[in-house]
Amino acid sequence: MHPSRNRRPGELVFNLILVGASLFLLYSAYGISGFEALSSPGAVPMLTTAVMVLAAGRILWEVLRKPVATDQSFIRDILPMPIVVTIAMVALYALALSRLGFIPTSVLFLIVMVRYLSRRGWGFCIGVAVGTVALIYLVFRLIFSVLMPQGIVPEGEILAWFSRLF
Amino acid sequence: MFKSVFGAAIALGLAATPALAEFPEKDIQGIIQWGAGGSTDTVARSVTPHAEEALGGKVILQNVTGGVGAIGLNQVERADADGYTVLFGAENPLLYKVMQLGQKDYSDFVPVNILARGVPILVARPDAPFDTFPEMIEYIKANPKTVKFGSTGPGGLPSVVSAMIQQKTPIEVTFVPYDGDGPALTALQGGAVDVMPAVLGAAIESIKGGKMKPIAIFDTEAAPQLPEVKTIVETNPEFADFLPWGPFFGVFVKKGTPDDVVAKLSEAYKTGAANEDFTKLIDGRGYKMLSLSGDDAQKFLTDWQSKTSWLVWDAGIAKKSPEEFGIPKP
Amino acid sequence: MDILSNLLMPVTDLKLLGLIAVGTFAGIYVGAIPGLSVTMAVSILISFTFSWDVYPALALMIGIYMGGVYGGSRTAILLNIPGAPSAIATAMDGFPLAQQGRAGEAIGIVTVVSFIGGFIGILALALFAPSLSDFAIRFQPRDFMLLAIMGILLVGSLSGESLIKGVFSGALGIGIGAVGMDPLTVQDRFVFGFDELRGGVSFIAVMIGMFGVAEALSQLHSVNTPAVKQRITRIIPAWSMVRKHLPLGMQTSTIGTVVGALPGTGGDIAALMAYDYAKRTTRNPETPFGKGAVEGLVAPETANNAAVGGAFIPMMTLGIPGDAVTAIMIGALFIHGLNPGPMLMVEQPHMFWFIVGSLMLANCFMLIFGLTGIKLFVKIVELPRTVLIPVILILSIVGAYAVNNNVTDVYWMLGFGVFGYFMKEYGYPLGPVILGVILSRLLDDNWRRAIISEQESLGGLMRGIVTSPLSLCLFLAVLLIILSNTPVWRYVRRNKAA
C-alpha cells in the first residue's frame, strides 16, 4: 500500500475528526445508561467507544510526529476528480432512486459513468448500460423477486400484462 | 408531474387490452415484520400461496425486520393505501405506544385476516427440581433470585406471562434476556436458563423429545397436542382473569384502502386459511385457528390491546400509561 | 440397508440429481454477487417450492447453500470484494494472487480445499451429530462471551501494518453493531433521534460499502492502467500441494464444523477464526500472509464449507438452527408438514440420511462446477476498469437495497464506502471493522446474559469460568492468544528455536 512514513495530505484532519467523533460517541454511550450496572445496555458501547478514543488519540499523536509529505497533494493523490465525480454520482443515484425508479436511474448512472471514465462512443456506453441493467433486472426482479422501486416506469403493470398474455 | 403523465400514458395503453380488469392488477408486495424462519414468517409463507390462488395474483413476500417489527410496519404505513402493500404482523404493534417503540400501531391499519393465536406454555429444563406450577412457586420462594427465567425483552410474550405471574403469585427470579424465543429455548436445553414462558408451538417437539419439561399451559383449556399437560387454571384458578391470551398473527393493509380491495383480500385470505394444508400446519405447531376478519377482527384487536396494555402497565414494564392513548381498561 | 438407500436417493433419482446440480450452480453465482445472499435465496425458494414435495425442495435449497458458501470466494479473489461475509478472509490472500496474474490458480486451490472442508463437515454430521450437538448446546452465555473475545483478538491478525489502527477499526465495528434498538431491553443506542437508525445499521450494507464501494473508489486511482494479464497455466492444484496443506485443512475444517454447529455462530466467524489459526500456526509460509499465502486461502475456505455440515448438526438432532440458512430450512420443513425437533431423528431417520446424501452430492457438484469455467470467470479481471467499476458500483447499490428493500441502506453503504475509502488511504485496515460488526451482538448480549446470570457479580462470573471445564479451556485459549502477542512469548520462542 502507500508508504506511511510521511504524513499524507488530509491525514491530520481525518484523524482529528476521528478523535472528535470518538469523543462524541463516548459521550453518547454514557447517555445510554450511565454507570447503572455491569449488565446495562450501555456497558459494552461505553467500553468500545473508550477504546476508540484511546486508539484515535494514540494514532493522532503518531501522525503529529510524522513529517509532512511534500510530494503529494490532496487534490491529486487523495481525492482526484474521478473519485469526487463517482461519489457524487452514487449520491445522486440514491436520491433519484425512489423518484425515478430503478430502471431509468440505473441506465442513466451507467451511461454517464462509463462515458466519463472510458470516453468511449455513446453507442458503447448505452450498450453496456442497457445490457447490465437488463441482466440485473432479470436476476434480481424476475428470479429473486426483489421489488426495486418502481418510479416512472410502471413495470409492475407491464409485467402483469405480459404474464397475462401467456 | 412527469411521473403521472408518463404513467398515465402507459396505463392507458395497457387499459386498452381486455385482460386488465380489477384488483390485483400487478404483483402485491407482502412485508413480513419478522425475520426469515421465525413463526410469523412461516405462517405468512404457508398461507399466502393458498390465498394467491383465490386472489388470482401474486404476493411477493419480503422480510423487513428490526425495531421489534416497527421498521416493517412503518414501511407499509408509508406506502399508498391501495392494497398493493400488505403487512404480515404479529401482536407486538399493539404495545408499541405504551412501550414507546413507535407512534403507529394497528389503529392505522385495517385487518384483512387475524389468522391464528398462539398458546403460552411455561417450560423448564428437564432436571429442574419442580414439576408443577405450585411446586415451582414454592421452590422459588425457598430460593429467591437463583431461578433463571428466560425472557425476550419488555413487551414480548415471556414478559407478559411473567407479568401475569408477578401479579398473582409474586416471586423473585432473575430474568436472562434473549433476542427471541428460539435462542432462549436453546439456552434452556443447555441449562443456561431454568424456566421459560414460550409459545406452545416452539416447545412442542422438544417436550415430546424429553428435552424440556412442561410446567403449565397458560390457557383455559388443555392443548389437544399435549393433552396430559395441566393448564394453569387447574392449579391456580386466579389466572382465569387474564385468559385466554396469546400472541397472534395477522394480515393488514393501511387504513384508507378501498373497501372492495380489503374485501377481496379478506376473502382470499379466508379461503387460504381454510385450506387443509394450512390448518394442519397451524395445528401441528400448536396454534389455534382464528381466521377473523371485518368487525370480529377489529374487536379482537381492541380487546387484546386493552387487556395486555393494562397488564404490562400495572406490572411496571410499560413506559407510558395506556390511558394517554385512550386505551380503555378491560 | 435402509440408510444406504436414503443416502443414495439423491443420486439414483434423476430429478433430485438435476435439482442439486442446478442449485449448486446457481448458488455459486448467488454467493459470488455481493448483496445476493444464500439466506435470501433460500427464503425465496420456500415460496417457490411450496407446492413441491419435500425432497426436491430440500435438494434445491441444499444445492444453493453449498454452492453459495463457496461462491463468495470468487469475487473476493478476483475483485477484492467478498461476495459473502464468510469470504472476507479469503480476499486477504486471494486478491494479491490475482494481482500477480495467478487468479486461476487461486480459484483452483480454493475449490479443492472447499470440497475437502465441505466433506469433513458432512462427515462430522453423518458420524457424530448427536454427540456434537450435545456439546454445542452446553455452551453457556459466558462461553459465547469468551468465544467472542477470542474473535475480537483476531484484530491482531487482520491489522496489517498498524495494530493500533486495527484496534480502532475493531472498536468502531463493535460500535456500529450496537446501533439501534437494543433487542434485550428495547432501549435506543446511538440513535440520535432518527427513526431509521432504530432498526440498526444493516451489516451487509456496511460490508458492501467498505469492501465494494471503497475498493471501487481506490481502484479509480489506477483506472487507466491496463489490467493484469492472467496466466492460466494450471487450475487443478498439484497433489503435492494439496497434501502439503492437508494437515492445516483438517484442523481448520474442525474449527469450521464446531463453530458452525454452535447455535448463533456461522461460517463468517469460522472463516476468520481459521485464518487467524493458520497465521499463528504456520511457521514459515512460502509467501507471507497478506501477500498471497496459500495457507491464507486454505484455512478460511475449508472452515466456511465445513461450517455447512456443522450448521445441520443441531438442526437435525434438536431442531435448533446452526445459522441463518438452517433457520429458514427449519421453517421449510414445518411448511412441508415435518416437525423438526429431537424426535425427527427418531421418527424419520430417512430424512437425516437424505440430507447427508444431498449435501455430499452438492459438495461434488461444487467441485465440478468450481473447476470448470474458471478461464471465463478470470476474464472478469481483464475487463477494462472503466467499465468494471461502474458495474461494480451498480451491483453494490442493488445489493445493499435488496438486503432489506430499503433506500436508507443505500445511503449507509455510500457513507461507509466513502469513509472506508479514506480509512484505506490513511492506512486503517477495514477487515477489523467487519469483524467488530459480526461479533458485536455475540459479545454484548452474552456478556450481559453472563453477568445477569451471576447477579451482577464479577467474582461469580470468574468462579463459573474456573469451575466449568469448557469455559476454562476457552479462557485459557484467550489468555494464550493474548500472551502470544507479547514480547515475552516471542523471546521464549526464539530461545527455544536457537
PDB file of N, CA, C and O in Angstrom, chain B residues 39-81:
ATOM      1  N   SER B  39     -41.743 -17.608  13.410  1.00  0.00           N
ATOM      2  CA  SER B  39     -43.094 -18.147  13.277  1.00  0.00           C
ATOM      3  C   SER B  39     -43.975 -17.257  12.410  1.00  0.00           C
ATOM      4  O   SER B  39     -44.783 -17.766  11.636  1.00  0.00           O
ATOM      5  N   THR B  40     -43.829 -15.926  12.511  1.00  0.00           N
ATOM      6  CA  THR B  40     -44.622 -15.054  11.649  1.00  0.00           C
ATOM      7  C   THR B  40     -44.300 -15.334  10.185  1.00  0.00           C
ATOM      8  O   THR B  40     -45.180 -15.400   9.327  1.00  0.00           O
ATOM      9  N   ASP B  41     -43.024 -15.513   9.925  1.00  0.00           N
ATOM     10  CA  ASP B  41     -42.554 -15.802   8.574  1.00  0.00           C
ATOM     11  C   ASP B  41     -43.143 -17.117   8.065  1.00  0.00           C
ATOM     12  O   ASP B  41     -43.675 -17.187   6.961  1.00  0.00           O
ATOM     13  N   THR B  42     -43.059 -18.140   8.883  1.00  0.00           N
ATOM     14  CA  THR B  42     -43.567 -19.454   8.465  1.00  0.00           C
ATOM     15  C   THR B  42     -45.060 -19.387   8.167  1.00  0.00           C
ATOM     16  O   THR B  42     -45.526 -19.897   7.153  1.00  0.00           O
ATOM     17  N   VAL B  43     -45.807 -18.740   9.074  1.00  0.00           N
ATOM     18  CA  VAL B  43     -47.252 -18.646   8.875  1.00  0.00           C
ATOM     19  C   VAL B  43     -47.558 -17.860   7.601  1.00  0.00           C
ATOM     20  O   VAL B  43     -48.360 -18.285   6.762  1.00  0.00           O
ATOM     21  N   ALA B  44     -46.873 -16.720   7.414  1.00  0.00           N
ATOM     22  CA  ALA B  44     -47.130 -15.889   6.236  1.00  0.00           C
ATOM     23  C   ALA B  44     -46.818 -16.655   4.956  1.00  0.00           C
ATOM     24  O   ALA B  44     -47.592 -16.641   4.003  1.00  0.00           O
ATOM     25  N   ARG B  45     -45.699 -17.338   4.951  1.00  0.00           N
ATOM     26  CA  ARG B  45     -45.290 -18.022   3.731  1.00  0.00           C
ATOM     27  C   ARG B  45     -46.123 -19.264   3.447  1.00  0.00           C
ATOM     28  O   ARG B  45     -46.145 -19.746   2.324  1.00  0.00           O
ATOM     29  N   SER B  46     -46.769 -19.814   4.469  1.00  0.00           N
ATOM     30  CA  SER B  46     -47.548 -21.008   4.174  1.00  0.00           C
ATOM     31  C   SER B  46     -49.002 -20.687   3.868  1.00  0.00           C
ATOM     32  O   SER B  46     -49.664 -21.475   3.209  1.00  0.00           O
ATOM     33  N   VAL B  47     -49.514 -19.539   4.306  1.00  0.00           N
ATOM     34  CA  VAL B  47     -50.913 -19.240   3.958  1.00  0.00           C
ATOM     35  C   VAL B  47     -50.985 -18.535   2.602  1.00  0.00           C
ATOM     36  O   VAL B  47     -51.946 -18.711   1.851  1.00  0.00           O
ATOM     37  N   THR B  48     -49.952 -17.773   2.269  1.00  0.00           N
ATOM     38  CA  THR B  48     -50.034 -16.928   1.079  1.00  0.00           C
ATOM     39  C   THR B  48     -50.233 -17.687  -0.241  1.00  0.00           C
ATOM     40  O   THR B  48     -51.076 -17.283  -1.037  1.00  0.00           O
ATOM     41  N   PRO B  49     -49.511 -18.788  -0.497  1.00  0.00           N
ATOM     42  CA  PRO B  49     -49.763 -19.477  -1.763  1.00  0.00           C
ATOM     43  C   PRO B  49     -51.219 -19.903  -1.932  1.00  0.00           C
ATOM     44  O   PRO B  49     -51.748 -19.848  -3.041  1.00  0.00           O
ATOM     45  N   HIS B  50     -51.875 -20.295  -0.841  1.00  0.00           N
ATOM     46  CA  HIS B  50     -53.286 -20.672  -0.942  1.00  0.00           C
ATOM     47  C   HIS B  50     -54.148 -19.442  -1.212  1.00  0.00           C
ATOM     48  O   HIS B  50     -55.110 -19.498  -1.973  1.00  0.00           O
ATOM     49  N   ALA B  51     -53.789 -18.321  -0.566  1.00  0.00           N
ATOM     50  CA  ALA B  51     -54.544 -17.094  -0.770  1.00  0.00           C
ATOM     51  C   ALA B  51     -54.344 -16.581  -2.194  1.00  0.00           C
ATOM     52  O   ALA B  51     -55.273 -16.060  -2.805  1.00  0.00           O
ATOM     53  N   GLU B  52     -53.139 -16.758  -2.717  1.00  0.00           N
ATOM     54  CA  GLU B  52     -52.853 -16.301  -4.085  1.00  0.00           C
ATOM     55  C   GLU B  52     -53.799 -16.955  -5.082  1.00  0.00           C
ATOM     56  O   GLU B  52     -54.282 -16.315  -6.011  1.00  0.00           O
ATOM     57  N   GLU B  53     -54.040 -18.239  -4.854  1.00  0.00           N
ATOM     58  CA  GLU B  53     -54.924 -18.966  -5.757  1.00  0.00           C
ATOM     59  C   GLU B  53     -56.298 -18.316  -5.794  1.00  0.00           C
ATOM     60  O   GLU B  53     -56.876 -18.097  -6.856  1.00  0.00           O
ATOM     61  N   ALA B  54     -56.790 -17.997  -4.592  1.00  0.00           N
ATOM     62  CA  ALA B  54     -58.114 -17.404  -4.510  1.00  0.00           C
ATOM     63  C   ALA B  54     -58.112 -15.980  -5.068  1.00  0.00           C
ATOM     64  O   ALA B  54     -59.105 -15.491  -5.584  1.00  0.00           O
ATOM     65  N   LEU B  55     -56.960 -15.326  -4.959  1.00  0.00           N
ATOM     66  CA  LEU B  55     -56.861 -13.915  -5.328  1.00  0.00           C
ATOM     67  C   LEU B  55     -56.634 -13.755  -6.826  1.00  0.00           C
ATOM     68  O   LEU B  55     -57.017 -12.757  -7.428  1.00  0.00           O
ATOM     69  N   GLY B  56     -55.997 -14.740  -7.418  1.00  0.00           N
ATOM     70  CA  GLY B  56     -55.662 -14.628  -8.830  1.00  0.00           C
ATOM     71  C   GLY B  56     -54.529 -13.648  -9.081  1.00  0.00           C
ATOM     72  O   GLY B  56     -54.467 -13.013 -10.127  1.00  0.00           O
ATOM     73  N   GLY B  57     -53.643 -13.483  -8.123  1.00  0.00           N
ATOM     74  CA  GLY B  57     -52.493 -12.584  -8.298  1.00  0.00           C
ATOM     75  C   GLY B  57     -51.353 -13.072  -7.455  1.00  0.00           C
ATOM     76  O   GLY B  57     -51.502 -14.009  -6.665  1.00  0.00           O
ATOM     77  N   LYS B  58     -50.193 -12.447  -7.634  1.00  0.00           N
ATOM     78  CA  LYS B  58     -49.027 -12.883  -6.884  1.00  0.00           C
ATOM     79  C   LYS B  58     -48.756 -11.966  -5.703  1.00  0.00           C
ATOM     80  O   LYS B  58     -48.920 -10.747  -5.800  1.00  0.00           O
ATOM     81  N   VAL B  59     -48.330 -12.537  -4.599  1.00  0.00           N
ATOM     82  CA  VAL B  59     -47.907 -11.736  -3.451  1.00  0.00           C
ATOM     83  C   VAL B  59     -46.428 -12.030  -3.236  1.00  0.00           C
ATOM     84  O   VAL B  59     -46.043 -13.168  -2.961  1.00  0.00           O
ATOM     85  N   ILE B  60     -45.580 -11.021  -3.425  1.00  0.00           N
ATOM     86  CA  ILE B  60     -44.141 -11.218  -3.251  1.00  0.00           C
ATOM     87  C   ILE B  60     -43.776 -10.893  -1.816  1.00  0.00           C
ATOM     88  O   ILE B  60     -43.957  -9.769  -1.344  1.00  0.00           O
ATOM     89  N   LEU B  61     -43.292 -11.890  -1.100  1.00  0.00           N
ATOM     90  CA  LEU B  61     -43.048 -11.717   0.331  1.00  0.00           C
ATOM     91  C   LEU B  61     -41.615 -11.277   0.602  1.00  0.00           C
ATOM     92  O   LEU B  61     -40.668 -11.785   0.003  1.00  0.00           O
ATOM     93  N   GLN B  62     -41.482 -10.335   1.498  1.00  0.00           N
ATOM     94  CA  GLN B  62     -40.152  -9.863   1.886  1.00  0.00           C
ATOM     95  C   GLN B  62     -40.132  -9.682   3.393  1.00  0.00           C
ATOM     96  O   GLN B  62     -41.112  -9.259   3.982  1.00  0.00           O
ATOM     97  N   ASN B  63     -38.990  -9.970   3.979  1.00  0.00           N
ATOM     98  CA  ASN B  63     -38.849  -9.744   5.414  1.00  0.00           C
ATOM     99  C   ASN B  63     -38.224  -8.368   5.619  1.00  0.00           C
ATOM    100  O   ASN B  63     -37.149  -8.100   5.115  1.00  0.00           O
ATOM    101  N   VAL B  64     -38.939  -7.509   6.319  1.00  0.00           N
ATOM    102  CA  VAL B  64     -38.355  -6.215   6.686  1.00  0.00           C
ATOM    103  C   VAL B  64     -38.325  -6.184   8.199  1.00  0.00           C
ATOM    104  O   VAL B  64     -39.355  -6.029   8.850  1.00  0.00           O
ATOM    105  N   THR B  65     -37.148  -6.407   8.755  1.00  0.00           N
ATOM    106  CA  THR B  65     -37.068  -6.669  10.182  1.00  0.00           C
ATOM    107  C   THR B  65     -36.446  -5.497  10.936  1.00  0.00           C
ATOM    108  O   THR B  65     -35.947  -4.559  10.343  1.00  0.00           O
ATOM    109  N   GLY B  66     -36.457  -5.599  12.224  1.00  0.00           N
ATOM    110  CA  GLY B  66     -35.802  -4.602  13.065  1.00  0.00           C
ATOM    111  C   GLY B  66     -36.811  -3.812  13.879  1.00  0.00           C
ATOM    112  O   GLY B  66     -37.986  -3.712  13.522  1.00  0.00           O
ATOM    113  N   GLY B  67     -36.315  -3.273  15.001  1.00  0.00           N
ATOM    114  CA  GLY B  67     -37.144  -2.425  15.845  1.00  0.00           C
ATOM    115  C   GLY B  67     -38.386  -3.141  16.350  1.00  0.00           C
ATOM    116  O   GLY B  67     -39.464  -2.561  16.360  1.00  0.00           O
ATOM    117  N   VAL B  68     -38.264  -4.416  16.790  1.00  0.00           N
ATOM    118  CA  VAL B  68     -39.400  -5.212  17.248  1.00  0.00           C
ATOM    119  C   VAL B  68     -40.539  -5.153  16.228  1.00  0.00           C
ATOM    120  O   VAL B  68     -41.707  -5.092  16.588  1.00  0.00           O
ATOM    121  N   GLY B  69     -40.184  -5.126  14.963  1.00  0.00           N
ATOM    122  CA  GLY B  69     -41.197  -5.152  13.908  1.00  0.00           C
ATOM    123  C   GLY B  69     -41.636  -3.783  13.429  1.00  0.00           C
ATOM    124  O   GLY B  69     -42.349  -3.662  12.438  1.00  0.00           O
ATOM    125  N   ALA B  70     -41.210  -2.721  14.134  1.00  0.00           N
ATOM    126  CA  ALA B  70     -41.677  -1.368  13.801  1.00  0.00           C
ATOM    127  C   ALA B  70     -41.190  -0.902  12.431  1.00  0.00           C
ATOM    128  O   ALA B  70     -41.881  -0.146  11.748  1.00  0.00           O
ATOM    129  N   ILE B  71     -40.008  -1.373  12.009  1.00  0.00           N
ATOM    130  CA  ILE B  71     -39.462  -0.927  10.725  1.00  0.00           C
ATOM    131  C   ILE B  71     -40.373  -1.385   9.582  1.00  0.00           C
ATOM    132  O   ILE B  71     -40.724  -0.613   8.698  1.00  0.00           O
ATOM    133  N   GLY B  72     -40.778  -2.639   9.630  1.00  0.00           N
ATOM    134  CA  GLY B  72     -41.651  -3.173   8.601  1.00  0.00           C
ATOM    135  C   GLY B  72     -43.024  -2.513   8.628  1.00  0.00           C
ATOM    136  O   GLY B  72     -43.568  -2.142   7.593  1.00  0.00           O
ATOM    137  N   LEU B  73     -43.548  -2.342   9.843  1.00  0.00           N
ATOM    138  CA  LEU B  73     -44.862  -1.716   9.990  1.00  0.00           C
ATOM    139  C   LEU B  73     -44.859  -0.309   9.411  1.00  0.00           C
ATOM    140  O   LEU B  73     -45.746   0.072   8.652  1.00  0.00           O
ATOM    141  N   ASN B  74     -43.829   0.461   9.728  1.00  0.00           N
ATOM    142  CA  ASN B  74     -43.762   1.838   9.226  1.00  0.00           C
ATOM    143  C   ASN B  74     -43.645   1.871   7.711  1.00  0.00           C
ATOM    144  O   ASN B  74     -44.178   2.758   7.062  1.00  0.00           O
ATOM    145  N   GLN B  75     -42.932   0.889   7.159  1.00  0.00           N
ATOM    146  CA  GLN B  75     -42.766   0.866   5.705  1.00  0.00           C
ATOM    147  C   GLN B  75     -44.121   0.676   5.008  1.00  0.00           C
ATOM    148  O   GLN B  75     -44.409   1.339   4.019  1.00  0.00           O
ATOM    149  N   VAL B  76     -44.939  -0.201   5.547  1.00  0.00           N
ATOM    150  CA  VAL B  76     -46.257  -0.414   4.950  1.00  0.00           C
ATOM    151  C   VAL B  76     -47.120   0.825   5.165  1.00  0.00           C
ATOM    152  O   VAL B  76     -47.887   1.238   4.289  1.00  0.00           O
ATOM    153  N   GLU B  77     -46.972   1.453   6.315  1.00  0.00           N
ATOM    154  CA  GLU B  77     -47.780   2.622   6.630  1.00  0.00           C
ATOM    155  C   GLU B  77     -47.433   3.792   5.694  1.00  0.00           C
ATOM    156  O   GLU B  77     -48.281   4.609   5.371  1.00  0.00           O
ATOM    157  N   ARG B  78     -46.174   3.844   5.254  1.00  0.00           N
ATOM    158  CA  ARG B  78     -45.749   4.930   4.357  1.00  0.00           C
ATOM    159  C   ARG B  78     -46.202   4.693   2.917  1.00  0.00           C
ATOM    160  O   ARG B  78     -46.268   5.623   2.132  1.00  0.00           O
ATOM    161  N   ALA B  79     -46.488   3.453   2.557  1.00  0.00           N
ATOM    162  CA  ALA B  79     -46.865   3.159   1.175  1.00  0.00           C
ATOM    163  C   ALA B  79     -48.287   3.643   0.899  1.00  0.00           C
ATOM    164  O   ALA B  79     -49.001   4.036   1.814  1.00  0.00           O
ATOM    165  N   ASP B  80     -48.676   3.627  -0.374  1.00  0.00           N
ATOM    166  CA  ASP B  80     -50.031   4.059  -0.732  1.00  0.00           C
ATOM    167  C   ASP B  80     -51.060   3.079  -0.182  1.00  0.00           C
ATOM    168  O   ASP B  80     -50.812   1.879  -0.113  1.00  0.00           O
ATOM    169  N   ALA B  81     -52.226   3.640   0.165  1.00  0.00           N
ATOM    170  CA  ALA B  81     -53.309   2.785   0.691  1.00  0.00           C
ATOM    171  C   ALA B  81     -54.097   2.210  -0.475  1.00  0.00           C
ATOM    172  O   ALA B  81     -55.262   2.532  -0.679  1.00  0.00           O
TER     173      ALA B  81
END
